[in-house]
mmCIF file of C-alpha atoms and ligand atoms in Angstrom:
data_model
loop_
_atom_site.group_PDB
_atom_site.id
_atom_site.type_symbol
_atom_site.label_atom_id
_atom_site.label_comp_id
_atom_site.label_asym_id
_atom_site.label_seq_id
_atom_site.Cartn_x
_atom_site.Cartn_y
_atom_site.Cartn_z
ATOM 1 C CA UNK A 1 28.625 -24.777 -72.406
ATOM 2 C CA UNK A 2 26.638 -27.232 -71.795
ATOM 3 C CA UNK A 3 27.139 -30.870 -69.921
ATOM 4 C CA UNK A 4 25.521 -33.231 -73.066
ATOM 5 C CA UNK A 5 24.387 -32.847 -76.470
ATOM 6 C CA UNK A 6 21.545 -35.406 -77.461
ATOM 7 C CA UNK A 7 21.781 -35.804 -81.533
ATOM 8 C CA UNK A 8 18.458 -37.892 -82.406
ATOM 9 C CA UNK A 9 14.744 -36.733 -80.827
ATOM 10 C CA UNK A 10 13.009 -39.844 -82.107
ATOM 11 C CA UNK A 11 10.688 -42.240 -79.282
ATOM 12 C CA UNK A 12 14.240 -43.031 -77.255
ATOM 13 C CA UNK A 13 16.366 -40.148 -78.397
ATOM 14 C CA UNK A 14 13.742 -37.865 -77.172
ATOM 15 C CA UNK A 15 13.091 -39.607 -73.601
ATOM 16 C CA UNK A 16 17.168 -39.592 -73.133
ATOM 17 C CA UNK A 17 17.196 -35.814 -73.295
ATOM 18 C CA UNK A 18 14.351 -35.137 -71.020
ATOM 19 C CA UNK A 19 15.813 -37.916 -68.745
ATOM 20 C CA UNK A 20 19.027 -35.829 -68.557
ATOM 21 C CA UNK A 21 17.591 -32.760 -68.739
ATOM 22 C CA UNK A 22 15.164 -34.382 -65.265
ATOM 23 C CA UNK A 23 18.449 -34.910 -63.553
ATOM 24 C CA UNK A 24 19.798 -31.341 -63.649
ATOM 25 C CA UNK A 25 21.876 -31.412 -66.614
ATOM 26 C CA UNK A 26 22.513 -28.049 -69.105
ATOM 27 C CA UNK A 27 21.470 -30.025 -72.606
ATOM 28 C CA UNK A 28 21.875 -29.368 -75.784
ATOM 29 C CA UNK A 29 19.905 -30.598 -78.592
ATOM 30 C CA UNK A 30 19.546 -31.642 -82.630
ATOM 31 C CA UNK A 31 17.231 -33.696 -84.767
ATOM 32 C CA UNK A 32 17.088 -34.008 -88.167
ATOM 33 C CA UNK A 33 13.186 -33.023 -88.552
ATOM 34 C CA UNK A 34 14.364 -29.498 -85.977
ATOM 35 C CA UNK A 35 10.504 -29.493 -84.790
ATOM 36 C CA UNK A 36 11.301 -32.133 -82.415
ATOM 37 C CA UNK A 37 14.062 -30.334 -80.896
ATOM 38 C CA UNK A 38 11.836 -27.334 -80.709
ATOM 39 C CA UNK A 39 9.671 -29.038 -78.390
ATOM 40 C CA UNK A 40 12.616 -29.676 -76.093
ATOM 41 C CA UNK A 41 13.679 -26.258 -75.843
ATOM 42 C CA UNK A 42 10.367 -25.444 -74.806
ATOM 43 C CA UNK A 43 11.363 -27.379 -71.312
ATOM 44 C CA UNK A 44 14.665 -26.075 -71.023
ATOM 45 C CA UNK A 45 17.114 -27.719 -73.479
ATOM 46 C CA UNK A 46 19.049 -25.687 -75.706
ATOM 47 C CA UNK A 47 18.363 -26.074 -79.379
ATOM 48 C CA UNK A 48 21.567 -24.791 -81.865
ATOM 49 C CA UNK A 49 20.441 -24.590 -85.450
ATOM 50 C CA UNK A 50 23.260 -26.263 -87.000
ATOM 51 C CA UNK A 51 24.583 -29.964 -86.182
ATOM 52 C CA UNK A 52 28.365 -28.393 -85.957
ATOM 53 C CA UNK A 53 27.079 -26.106 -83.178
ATOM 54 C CA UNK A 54 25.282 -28.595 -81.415
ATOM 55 C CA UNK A 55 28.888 -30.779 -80.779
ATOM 56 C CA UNK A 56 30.364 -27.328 -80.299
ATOM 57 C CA UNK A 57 27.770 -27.220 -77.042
ATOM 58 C CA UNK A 58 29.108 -29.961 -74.789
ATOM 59 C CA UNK A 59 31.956 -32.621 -73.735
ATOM 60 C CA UNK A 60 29.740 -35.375 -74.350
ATOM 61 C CA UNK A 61 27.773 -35.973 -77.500
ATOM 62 C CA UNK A 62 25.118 -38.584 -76.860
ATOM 63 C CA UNK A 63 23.732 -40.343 -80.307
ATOM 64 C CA UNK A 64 20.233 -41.897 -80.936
ATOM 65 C CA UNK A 65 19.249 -42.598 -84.294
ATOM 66 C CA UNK A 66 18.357 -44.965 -86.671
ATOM 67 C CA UNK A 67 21.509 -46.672 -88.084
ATOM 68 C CA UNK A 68 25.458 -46.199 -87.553
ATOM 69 C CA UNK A 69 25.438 -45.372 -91.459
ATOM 70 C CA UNK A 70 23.614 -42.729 -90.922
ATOM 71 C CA UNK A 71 25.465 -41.768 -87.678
ATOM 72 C CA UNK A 72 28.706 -41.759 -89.716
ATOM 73 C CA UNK A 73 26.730 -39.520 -91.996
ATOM 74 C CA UNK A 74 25.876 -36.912 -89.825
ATOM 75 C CA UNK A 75 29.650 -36.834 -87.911
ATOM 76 C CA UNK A 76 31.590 -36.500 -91.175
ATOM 77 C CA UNK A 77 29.278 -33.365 -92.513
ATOM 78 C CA UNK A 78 31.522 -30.321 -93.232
ATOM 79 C CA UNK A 79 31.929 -29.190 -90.450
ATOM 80 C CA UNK A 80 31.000 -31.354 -87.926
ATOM 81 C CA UNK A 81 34.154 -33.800 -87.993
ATOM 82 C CA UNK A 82 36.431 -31.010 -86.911
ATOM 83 C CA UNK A 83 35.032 -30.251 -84.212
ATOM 84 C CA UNK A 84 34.657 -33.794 -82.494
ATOM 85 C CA UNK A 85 38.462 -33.196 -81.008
ATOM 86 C CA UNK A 86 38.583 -33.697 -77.307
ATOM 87 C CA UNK A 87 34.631 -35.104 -77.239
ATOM 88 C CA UNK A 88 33.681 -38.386 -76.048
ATOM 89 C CA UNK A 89 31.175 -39.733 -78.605
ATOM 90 C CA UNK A 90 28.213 -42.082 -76.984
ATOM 91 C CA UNK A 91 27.009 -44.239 -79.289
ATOM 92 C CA UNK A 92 23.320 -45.953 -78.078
ATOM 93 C CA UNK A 93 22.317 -46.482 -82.000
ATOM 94 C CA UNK A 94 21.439 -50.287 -82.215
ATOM 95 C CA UNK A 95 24.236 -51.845 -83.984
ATOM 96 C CA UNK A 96 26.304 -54.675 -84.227
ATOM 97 C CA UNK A 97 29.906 -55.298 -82.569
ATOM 98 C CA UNK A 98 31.659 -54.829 -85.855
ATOM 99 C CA UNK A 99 29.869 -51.331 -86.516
ATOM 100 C CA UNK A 100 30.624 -50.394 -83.312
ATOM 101 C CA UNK A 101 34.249 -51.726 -83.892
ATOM 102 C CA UNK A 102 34.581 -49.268 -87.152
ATOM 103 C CA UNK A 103 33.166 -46.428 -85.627
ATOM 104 C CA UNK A 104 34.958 -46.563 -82.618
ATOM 105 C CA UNK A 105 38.164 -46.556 -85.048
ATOM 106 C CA UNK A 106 36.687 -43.200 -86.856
ATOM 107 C CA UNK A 107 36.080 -41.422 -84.073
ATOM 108 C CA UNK A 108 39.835 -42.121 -82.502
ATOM 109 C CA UNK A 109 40.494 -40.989 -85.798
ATOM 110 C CA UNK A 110 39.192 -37.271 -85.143
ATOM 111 C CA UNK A 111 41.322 -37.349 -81.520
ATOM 112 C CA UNK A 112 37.814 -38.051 -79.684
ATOM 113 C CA UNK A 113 37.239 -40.923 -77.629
ATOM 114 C CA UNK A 114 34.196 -42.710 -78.396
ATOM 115 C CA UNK A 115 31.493 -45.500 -76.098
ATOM 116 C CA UNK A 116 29.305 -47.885 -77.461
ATOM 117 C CA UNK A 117 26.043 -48.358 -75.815
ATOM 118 C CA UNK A 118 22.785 -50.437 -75.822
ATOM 119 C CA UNK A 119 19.287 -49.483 -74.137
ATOM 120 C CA UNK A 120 18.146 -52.544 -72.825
ATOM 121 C CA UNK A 121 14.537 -51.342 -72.152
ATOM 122 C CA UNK A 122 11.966 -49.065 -73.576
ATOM 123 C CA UNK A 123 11.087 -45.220 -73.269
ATOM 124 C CA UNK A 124 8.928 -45.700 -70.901
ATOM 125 C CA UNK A 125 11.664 -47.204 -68.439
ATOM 126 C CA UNK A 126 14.187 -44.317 -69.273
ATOM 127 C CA UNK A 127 14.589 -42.377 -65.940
ATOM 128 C CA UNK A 128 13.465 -44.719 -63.559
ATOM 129 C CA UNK A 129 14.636 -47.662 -61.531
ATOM 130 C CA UNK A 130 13.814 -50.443 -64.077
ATOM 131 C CA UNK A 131 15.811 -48.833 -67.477
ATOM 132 C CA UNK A 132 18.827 -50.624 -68.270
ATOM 133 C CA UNK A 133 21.755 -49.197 -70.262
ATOM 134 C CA UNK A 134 25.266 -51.215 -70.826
ATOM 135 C CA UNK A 135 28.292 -50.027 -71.900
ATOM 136 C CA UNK A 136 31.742 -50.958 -73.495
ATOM 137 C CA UNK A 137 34.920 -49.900 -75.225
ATOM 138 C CA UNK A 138 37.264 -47.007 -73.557
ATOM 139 C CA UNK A 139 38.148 -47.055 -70.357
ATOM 140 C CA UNK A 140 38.574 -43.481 -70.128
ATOM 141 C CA UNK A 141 35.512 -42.595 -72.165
ATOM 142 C CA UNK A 142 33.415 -44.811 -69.449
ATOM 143 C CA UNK A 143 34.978 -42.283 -66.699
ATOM 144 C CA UNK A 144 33.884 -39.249 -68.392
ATOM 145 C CA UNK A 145 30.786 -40.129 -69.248
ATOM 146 C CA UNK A 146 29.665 -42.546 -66.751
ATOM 147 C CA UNK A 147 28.330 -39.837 -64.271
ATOM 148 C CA UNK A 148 25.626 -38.474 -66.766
ATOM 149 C CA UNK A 149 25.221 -41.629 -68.167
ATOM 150 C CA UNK A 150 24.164 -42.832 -64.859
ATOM 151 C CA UNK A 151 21.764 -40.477 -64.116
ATOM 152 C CA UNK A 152 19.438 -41.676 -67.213
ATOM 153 C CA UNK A 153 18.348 -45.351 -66.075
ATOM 154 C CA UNK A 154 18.437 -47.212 -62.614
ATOM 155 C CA UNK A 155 21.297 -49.943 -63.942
ATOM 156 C CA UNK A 156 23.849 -48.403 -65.850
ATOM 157 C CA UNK A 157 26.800 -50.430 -66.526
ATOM 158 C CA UNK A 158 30.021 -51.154 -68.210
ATOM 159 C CA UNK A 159 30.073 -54.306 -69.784
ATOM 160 C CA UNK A 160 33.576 -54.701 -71.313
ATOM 161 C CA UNK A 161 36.713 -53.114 -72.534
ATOM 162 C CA UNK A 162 36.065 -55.204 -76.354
ATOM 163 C CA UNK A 163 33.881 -52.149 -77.790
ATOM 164 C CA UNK A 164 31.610 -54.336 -79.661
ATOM 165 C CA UNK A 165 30.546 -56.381 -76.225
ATOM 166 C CA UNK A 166 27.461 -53.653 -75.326
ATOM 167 C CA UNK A 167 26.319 -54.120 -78.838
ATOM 168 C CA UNK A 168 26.685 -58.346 -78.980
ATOM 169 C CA UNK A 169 24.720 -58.388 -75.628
ATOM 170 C CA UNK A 170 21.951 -55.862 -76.956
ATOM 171 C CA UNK A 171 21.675 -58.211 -79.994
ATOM 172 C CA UNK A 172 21.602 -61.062 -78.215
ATOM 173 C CA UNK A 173 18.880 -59.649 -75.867
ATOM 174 C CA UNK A 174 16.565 -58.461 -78.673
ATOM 175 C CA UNK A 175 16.768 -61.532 -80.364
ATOM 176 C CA UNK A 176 14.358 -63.370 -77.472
ATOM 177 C CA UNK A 177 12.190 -60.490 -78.110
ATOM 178 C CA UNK A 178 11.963 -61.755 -82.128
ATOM 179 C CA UNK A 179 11.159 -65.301 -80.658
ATOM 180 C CA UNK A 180 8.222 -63.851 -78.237
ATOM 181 C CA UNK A 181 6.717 -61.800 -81.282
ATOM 182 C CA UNK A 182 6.594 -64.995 -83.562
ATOM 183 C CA UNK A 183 5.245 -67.236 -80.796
ATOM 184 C CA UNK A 184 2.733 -64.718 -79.809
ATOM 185 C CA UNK A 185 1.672 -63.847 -83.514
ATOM 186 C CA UNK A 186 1.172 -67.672 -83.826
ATOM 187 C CA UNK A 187 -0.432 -68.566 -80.630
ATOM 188 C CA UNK A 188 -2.971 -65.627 -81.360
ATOM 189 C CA UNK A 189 -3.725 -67.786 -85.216
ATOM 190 C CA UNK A 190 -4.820 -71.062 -82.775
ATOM 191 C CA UNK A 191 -6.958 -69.200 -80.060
ATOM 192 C CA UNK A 192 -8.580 -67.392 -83.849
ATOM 193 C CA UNK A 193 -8.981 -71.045 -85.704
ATOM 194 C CA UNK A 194 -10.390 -72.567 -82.517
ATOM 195 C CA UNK A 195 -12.523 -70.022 -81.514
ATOM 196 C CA UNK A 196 -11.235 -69.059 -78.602
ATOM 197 C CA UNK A 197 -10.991 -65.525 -76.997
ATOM 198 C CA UNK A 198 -7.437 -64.275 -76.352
ATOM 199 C CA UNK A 199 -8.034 -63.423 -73.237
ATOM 200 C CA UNK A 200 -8.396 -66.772 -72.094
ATOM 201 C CA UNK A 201 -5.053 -67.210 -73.612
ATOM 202 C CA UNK A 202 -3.900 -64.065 -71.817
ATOM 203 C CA UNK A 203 -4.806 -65.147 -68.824
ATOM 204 C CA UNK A 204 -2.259 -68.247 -68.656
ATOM 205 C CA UNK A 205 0.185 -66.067 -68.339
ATOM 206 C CA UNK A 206 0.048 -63.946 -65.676
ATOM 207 C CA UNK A 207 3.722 -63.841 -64.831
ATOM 208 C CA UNK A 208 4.685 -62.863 -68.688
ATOM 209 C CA UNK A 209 3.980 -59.650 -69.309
ATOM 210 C CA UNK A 210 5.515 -59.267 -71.710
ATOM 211 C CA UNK A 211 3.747 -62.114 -73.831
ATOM 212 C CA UNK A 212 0.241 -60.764 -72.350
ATOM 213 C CA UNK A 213 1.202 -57.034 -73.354
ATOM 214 C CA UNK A 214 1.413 -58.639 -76.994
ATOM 215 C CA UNK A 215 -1.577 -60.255 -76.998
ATOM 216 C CA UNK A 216 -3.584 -57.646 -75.426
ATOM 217 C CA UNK A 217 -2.199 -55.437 -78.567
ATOM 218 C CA UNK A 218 -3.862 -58.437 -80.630
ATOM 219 C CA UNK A 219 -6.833 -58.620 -78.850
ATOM 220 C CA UNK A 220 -7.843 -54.584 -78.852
ATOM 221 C CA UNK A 221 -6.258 -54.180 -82.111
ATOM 222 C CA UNK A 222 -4.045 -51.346 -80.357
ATOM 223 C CA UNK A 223 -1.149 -51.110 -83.111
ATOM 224 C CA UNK A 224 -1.609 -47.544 -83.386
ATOM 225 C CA UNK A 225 0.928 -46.281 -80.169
ATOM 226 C CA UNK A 226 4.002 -48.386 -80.104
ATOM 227 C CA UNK A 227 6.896 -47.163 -78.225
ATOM 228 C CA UNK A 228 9.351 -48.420 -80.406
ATOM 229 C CA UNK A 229 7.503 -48.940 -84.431
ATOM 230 C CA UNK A 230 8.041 -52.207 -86.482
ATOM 231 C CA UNK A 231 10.329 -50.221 -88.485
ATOM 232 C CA UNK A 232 13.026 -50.202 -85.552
ATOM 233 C CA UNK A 233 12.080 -53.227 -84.299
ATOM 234 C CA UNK A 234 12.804 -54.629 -88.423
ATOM 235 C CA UNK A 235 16.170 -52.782 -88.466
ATOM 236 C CA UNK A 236 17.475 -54.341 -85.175
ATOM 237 C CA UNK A 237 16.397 -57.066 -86.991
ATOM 238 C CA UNK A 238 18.429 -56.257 -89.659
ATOM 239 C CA UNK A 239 21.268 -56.189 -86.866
ATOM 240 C CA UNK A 240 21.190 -59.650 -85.793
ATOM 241 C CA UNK A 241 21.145 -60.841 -89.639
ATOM 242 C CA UNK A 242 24.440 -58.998 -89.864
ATOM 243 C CA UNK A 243 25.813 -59.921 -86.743
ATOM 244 C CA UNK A 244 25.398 -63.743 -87.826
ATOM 245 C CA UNK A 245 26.943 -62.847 -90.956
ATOM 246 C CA UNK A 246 30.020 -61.268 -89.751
ATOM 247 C CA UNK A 247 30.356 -63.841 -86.840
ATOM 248 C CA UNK A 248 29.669 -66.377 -89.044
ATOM 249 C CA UNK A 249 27.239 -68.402 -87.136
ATOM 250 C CA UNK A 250 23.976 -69.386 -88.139
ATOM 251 C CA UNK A 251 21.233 -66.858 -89.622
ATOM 252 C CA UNK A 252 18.376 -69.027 -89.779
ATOM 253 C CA UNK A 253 16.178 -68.228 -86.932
ATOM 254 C CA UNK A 254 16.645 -64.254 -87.790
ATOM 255 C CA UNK A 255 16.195 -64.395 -91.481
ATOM 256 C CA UNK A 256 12.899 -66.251 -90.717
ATOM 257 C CA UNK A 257 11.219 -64.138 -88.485
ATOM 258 C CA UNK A 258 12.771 -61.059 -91.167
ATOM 259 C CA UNK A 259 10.612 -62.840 -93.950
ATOM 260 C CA UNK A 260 7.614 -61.499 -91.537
ATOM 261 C CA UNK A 261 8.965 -58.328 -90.558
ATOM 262 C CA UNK A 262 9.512 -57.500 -94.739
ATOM 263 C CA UNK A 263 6.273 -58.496 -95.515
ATOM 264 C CA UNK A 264 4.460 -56.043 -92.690
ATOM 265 C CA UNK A 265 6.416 -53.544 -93.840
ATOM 266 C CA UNK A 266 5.928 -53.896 -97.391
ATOM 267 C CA UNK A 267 1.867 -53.374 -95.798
ATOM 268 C CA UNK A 268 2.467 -50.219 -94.665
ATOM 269 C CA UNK A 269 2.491 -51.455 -90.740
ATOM 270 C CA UNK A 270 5.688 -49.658 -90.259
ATOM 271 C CA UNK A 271 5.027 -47.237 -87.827
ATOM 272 C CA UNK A 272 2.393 -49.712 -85.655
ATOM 273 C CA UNK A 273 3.639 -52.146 -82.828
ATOM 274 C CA UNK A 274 5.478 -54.855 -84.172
ATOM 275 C CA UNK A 275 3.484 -57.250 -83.102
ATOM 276 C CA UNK A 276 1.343 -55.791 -86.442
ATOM 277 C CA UNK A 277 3.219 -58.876 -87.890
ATOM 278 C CA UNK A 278 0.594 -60.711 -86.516
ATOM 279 C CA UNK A 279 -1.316 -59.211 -89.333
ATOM 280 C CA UNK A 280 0.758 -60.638 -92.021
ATOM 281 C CA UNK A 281 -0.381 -64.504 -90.929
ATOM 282 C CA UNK A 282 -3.142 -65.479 -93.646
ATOM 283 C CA UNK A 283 -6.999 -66.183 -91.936
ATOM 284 C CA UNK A 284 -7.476 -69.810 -93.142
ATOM 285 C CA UNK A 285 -11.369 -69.415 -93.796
ATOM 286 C CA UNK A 286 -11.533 -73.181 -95.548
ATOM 287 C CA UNK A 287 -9.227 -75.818 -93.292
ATOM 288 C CA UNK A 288 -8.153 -79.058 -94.675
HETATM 289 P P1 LIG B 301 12.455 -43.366 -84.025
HETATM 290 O O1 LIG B 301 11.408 -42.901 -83.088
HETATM 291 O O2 LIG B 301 12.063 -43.936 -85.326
HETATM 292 O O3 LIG B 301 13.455 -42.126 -84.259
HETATM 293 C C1 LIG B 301 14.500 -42.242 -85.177
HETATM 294 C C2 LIG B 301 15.451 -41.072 -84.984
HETATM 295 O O4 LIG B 301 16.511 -41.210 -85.934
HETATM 296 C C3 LIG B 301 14.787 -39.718 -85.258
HETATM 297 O O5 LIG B 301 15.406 -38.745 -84.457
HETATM 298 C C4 LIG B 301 15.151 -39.515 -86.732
HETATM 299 O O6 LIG B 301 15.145 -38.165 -87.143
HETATM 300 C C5 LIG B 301 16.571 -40.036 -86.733
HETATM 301 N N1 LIG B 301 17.027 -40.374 -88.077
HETATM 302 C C6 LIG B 301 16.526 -41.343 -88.887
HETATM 303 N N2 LIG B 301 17.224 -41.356 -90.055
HETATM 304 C C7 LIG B 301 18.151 -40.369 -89.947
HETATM 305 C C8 LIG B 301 19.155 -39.878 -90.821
HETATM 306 N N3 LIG B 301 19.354 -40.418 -92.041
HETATM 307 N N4 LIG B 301 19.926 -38.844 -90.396
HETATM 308 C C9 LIG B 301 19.738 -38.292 -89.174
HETATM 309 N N5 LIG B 301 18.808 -38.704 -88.289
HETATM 310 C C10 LIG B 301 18.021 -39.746 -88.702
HETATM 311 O O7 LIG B 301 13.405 -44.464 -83.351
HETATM 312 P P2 LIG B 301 13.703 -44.683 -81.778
HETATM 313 O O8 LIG B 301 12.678 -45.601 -81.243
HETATM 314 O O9 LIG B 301 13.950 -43.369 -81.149
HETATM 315 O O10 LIG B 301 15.061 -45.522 -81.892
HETATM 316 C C11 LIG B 301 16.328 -44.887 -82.017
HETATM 317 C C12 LIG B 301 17.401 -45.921 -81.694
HETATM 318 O O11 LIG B 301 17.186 -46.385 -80.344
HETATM 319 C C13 LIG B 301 17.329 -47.166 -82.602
HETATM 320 O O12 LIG B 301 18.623 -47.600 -82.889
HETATM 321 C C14 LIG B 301 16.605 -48.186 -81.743
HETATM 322 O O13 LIG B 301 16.917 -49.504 -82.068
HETATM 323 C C15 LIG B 301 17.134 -47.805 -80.350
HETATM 324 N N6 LIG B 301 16.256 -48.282 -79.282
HETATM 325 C C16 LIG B 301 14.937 -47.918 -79.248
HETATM 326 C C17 LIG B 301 14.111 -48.434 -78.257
HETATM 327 C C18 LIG B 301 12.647 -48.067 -78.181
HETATM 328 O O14 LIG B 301 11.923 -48.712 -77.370
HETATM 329 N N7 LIG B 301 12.140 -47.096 -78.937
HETATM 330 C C19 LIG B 301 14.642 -49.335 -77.289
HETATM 331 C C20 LIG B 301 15.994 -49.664 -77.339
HETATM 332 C C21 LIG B 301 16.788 -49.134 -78.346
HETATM 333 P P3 LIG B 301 13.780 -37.515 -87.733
HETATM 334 O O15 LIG B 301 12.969 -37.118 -86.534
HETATM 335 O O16 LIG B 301 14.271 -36.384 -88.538
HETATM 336 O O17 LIG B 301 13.109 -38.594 -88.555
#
């Protein structure tokens, strides 16, 4: 047997495995596309054909894909659902607290216990000091997991018994991310009207690097390697619109930045940096 099975090889899914896999676990693999879980075998994971084998493999099934609908999906295939009895079901989809809330409920449901998490950092981060993962819902689940849960990011933590907290605080995170893209994206349109080179714009801002690594993407028109595309980045999005709706607080500063994030995806920018929304802002070649 072995200790974890990671179900979802995309850019994060992928860097979780080899993360555990770095700190001495046995791991077990599955992806949809089974290519990607080839190339994990070839540095030691094990790769089952089927999904219902792959939960058979381990304790602890670790999830990282692109949506808790599709999650739900794959965990009520023939098969599968049977055999979650006894697991503990990790969760580090981005969601919202009331999807984590339902899920939770399902998994009970098949006698497993289930964890919600949130990666509060990118791939590159994963295994080091500086990756952040937080964690919340069953008390119990937490103990089992924690350990190997640990072992993938310098600060690990449980965040709350309320399920839905890890998922909340991930939203609420991401959403100053949303602000930074728009405020970059615009900031690049003055430097462009006025003339003026981005990297004297970069160069303000020494102590964001975050707003610099933007405009740097801007600047060398380096869409083409993102480590997380403008499609995930539009279906956190997505997240946070949902969130406000279920919460019933406002929506308007999501569903305006969303506008953007539709209209580079209806242009095809959907696996570039999402900062490609940039690209959606009109050149005004004839001010008023
Ligand atoms: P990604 O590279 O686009 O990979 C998506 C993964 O989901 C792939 O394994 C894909 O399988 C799988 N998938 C998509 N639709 C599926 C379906 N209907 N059934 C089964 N599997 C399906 O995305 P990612 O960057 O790894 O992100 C995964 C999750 O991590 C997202 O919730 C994202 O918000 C979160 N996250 C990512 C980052 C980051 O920096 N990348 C940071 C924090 C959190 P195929 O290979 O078959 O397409």
């Amino acid at each position: 047997m072995t200790a974890v099975t990671c179900i979802g090889l995309g850019l994060m899914g992928s860097t979780l495995a080899r993360a555990a896999l770095a700190s001495g676990h046995d791991v077990a693999v599955w992806n949809r596309t089974p290519g990607k879980a080839r190339m994990l075998a070839d540095i030691g994971a094990v790769a089952p054909d089927t999904l219902a084998d792959a939960i058979a493999a381990s304790p602890i099934i670790l999830i990282c894909i692109d949506s808790y609908a599709s999650t739900r999906v794959l965990l009520e295939t023939n098969g599968v659902a049977n055999r979650l009895a006894g697991r503990t079901i990790v969760n580090l989809t981005t969601g919202t607290p009331r999807e984590a809330e339902a899920l939770s409920v399902w998994v009970g449901e098949q006698d497993a216990r289930y964890l919600d998490g949130a990666i509060l950092c990118g791939p590159g981060a994963i295994g080091t000091a500086g990756g952040e993962l937080v964690f919340s819902g069953d008390a119990l689940a937490w103990q089992v997991a924690g350990p190997l849960l640990t072992c993938l990011a310098g600060k690990v933590r449980s965040v709350g018994r309320a399920v839905g907290d890890a998922a909340a605080l991930d939203l609420a995170w991401l959403t100053m991310s949303y602000v930074k893209f728009m405020g970059v994206a615009h900031a690049a349109s003055i430097c462009r009207a006025q003339g003026i080179d981005l990297q004297a714009f970069i160069d303000l801002f020494p102590a964001d690097p975050f707003a610099c690594k933007l405009a740097r993407i801007i600047k060398d028109e380096a869409y083409d390697q993102p480590t997380a595309t403008l499609q995930v980045w539009g279906e956190a999005l997505a997240r946070i619109q949902m969130q406000a709706r279920d919460a019933g607080i406002p929506s308007a500063m999501p569903d305006f930045v969303a506008g953007y994030f539709r209209r580079a995806m209806d242009m095809g920018l959907g696996q570039q940096e999402a900062i490609a929304i940039y690209k959606t802002l009109p050149v005004n070649e004839q001010p008023t």
